[in-house]
Amino acid sequence: MSHKIIKYITIWFVAAISLVFTACGGNHEEPRPTTAPRTVLVYQVANNNLSGYAADDIREMLNGSQKPGAIPDGCHLLVYSSNPDGITLSEIKNGTQTVLKTYPDNSLSVTSERMREVYDDMRRLAPAADYGLVLWSHGSGWLQTGIEDPADTPKRRSFGSEFGGKEMNVTTLARVLEDENFSFIYFDCCFMMSVETLYEMRDTAPVIVGSVIELPVDGMPYHLNLKPFFEIGKADMVQAAKNTFEYFNSKPNAIDRTCAMSVIDTDFLEGIGLVCAEIFSKTPEARPADFVPQRYSTNPTRFPFYDFGQYIEALCVDSEGNERFEGAKEQLKRFNALMDNCVLYAAATERIWNSIPIQHHSGMSTYVMSNRTDISKYNYDSLDWFANVASKLTLN
């Protein structure tokens, strides 16, 4: 069942339950909170070297929440914060932070059990017709070195880092989020907009926002993004991404002007995978000799992320526009049409850390293999994208 259908069923169910309690009246041990138009949860995994920046972002939320209309009446901004001072779920409203629940110290926030517990607490304490999620921490895309989860094999590193580098596997993250019906997911962390990660999470939310590159540690400007998060009717995630990009692109020092943001409509990822599987099955080389990839990391050995759109074009046509296989231009046309619908917004600064020029930015990154030994690098061959798409490549 698609996330959109589930979302509508959930909204209907919540509305029906609300009517039942309103109509029945009577005595209840514990009055239920009123159903809100929207609740947004910021899930901060900050038991690491980012804890100070987590506190800064909470201050931004506190300041932003005082602006008229930033958080409409009846809506909720919740923050789950795991940091050296403790682990709490709190609500931010009108410049104040109220703790709703405290969790055991030194417990992991990057497990499926804790994440589900927090989502259940969110729905119990701040029920809403619509939910949005911000994932805040370190990030490393599809690289697969995460902690073991009994129901999640093989291992995949994706989100979070705490207590000496324990991370959540992208399969765990996708499995948990598929059942939660968030209307958007915003990754306030690095490298999370790889096509491999997005394809793994294609059933988790209609819209996913994030960056293909490493972002500055101060992250999203929360004081600017509360309003688009709580836009009446539907959260304005394109505006939220624009706010973040423009915030960094306007920095006075060149080294601070480093940012890439994109907004993805996940409904088109399945189609993109099908077209790419056809292209991969027909292209004569997995990495053409004349292809110079746009890299997105200062350390491509550790973070092998390259521009997705540029790579697919290079597989179809050479530098002079000649087809690499029969029908390649038509396949490329189909791919570009799907990308035009899938990528709702994409923007990048001229350089990464005033060092690497950004000449190509399709809104997604990808891993580029050259030979068969690359298949198992960081367990790439265990990804859905590899199984369904990249495995069609001819490798030496």
XYZ file of C-alpha atoms in Angstrom, residues 44 49-50 52-58 60-61 136-137 186 188-190 214-223 225 244 247-248 251 255-259 353:
39
model
C 18.338 15.153 17.187
C 30.813 16.191 18.669
C 27.787 18.119 17.371
C 26.973 22.263 20.996
C 25.474 22.922 17.577
C 22.332 21.057 18.616
C 21.895 23.547 21.444
C 22.394 26.412 18.969
C 19.666 25.011 16.723
C 17.262 24.704 19.642
C 17.070 29.139 16.759
C 13.794 27.246 17.178
C 19.411 15.828 12.680
C 22.908 14.365 13.114
C 14.171 16.750 5.952
C 19.634 18.117 8.388
C 22.868 16.183 7.917
C 25.488 15.466 5.259
C 28.861 17.852 3.450
C 27.060 20.754 5.104
C 28.495 23.284 7.571
C 28.034 22.236 11.187
C 25.501 24.955 11.980
C 23.074 23.210 9.618
C 19.590 24.370 8.745
C 18.508 27.911 9.783
C 15.575 26.799 11.924
C 14.415 30.332 12.673
C 12.185 27.367 8.265
C 18.761 26.926 3.761
C 21.380 31.321 4.087
C 24.747 29.741 3.223
C 27.814 34.205 3.639
C 34.851 29.216 2.484
C 31.522 29.513 4.312
C 29.560 29.660 1.053
C 29.222 25.895 0.731
C 25.815 24.306 0.305
C 34.530 24.699 0.929
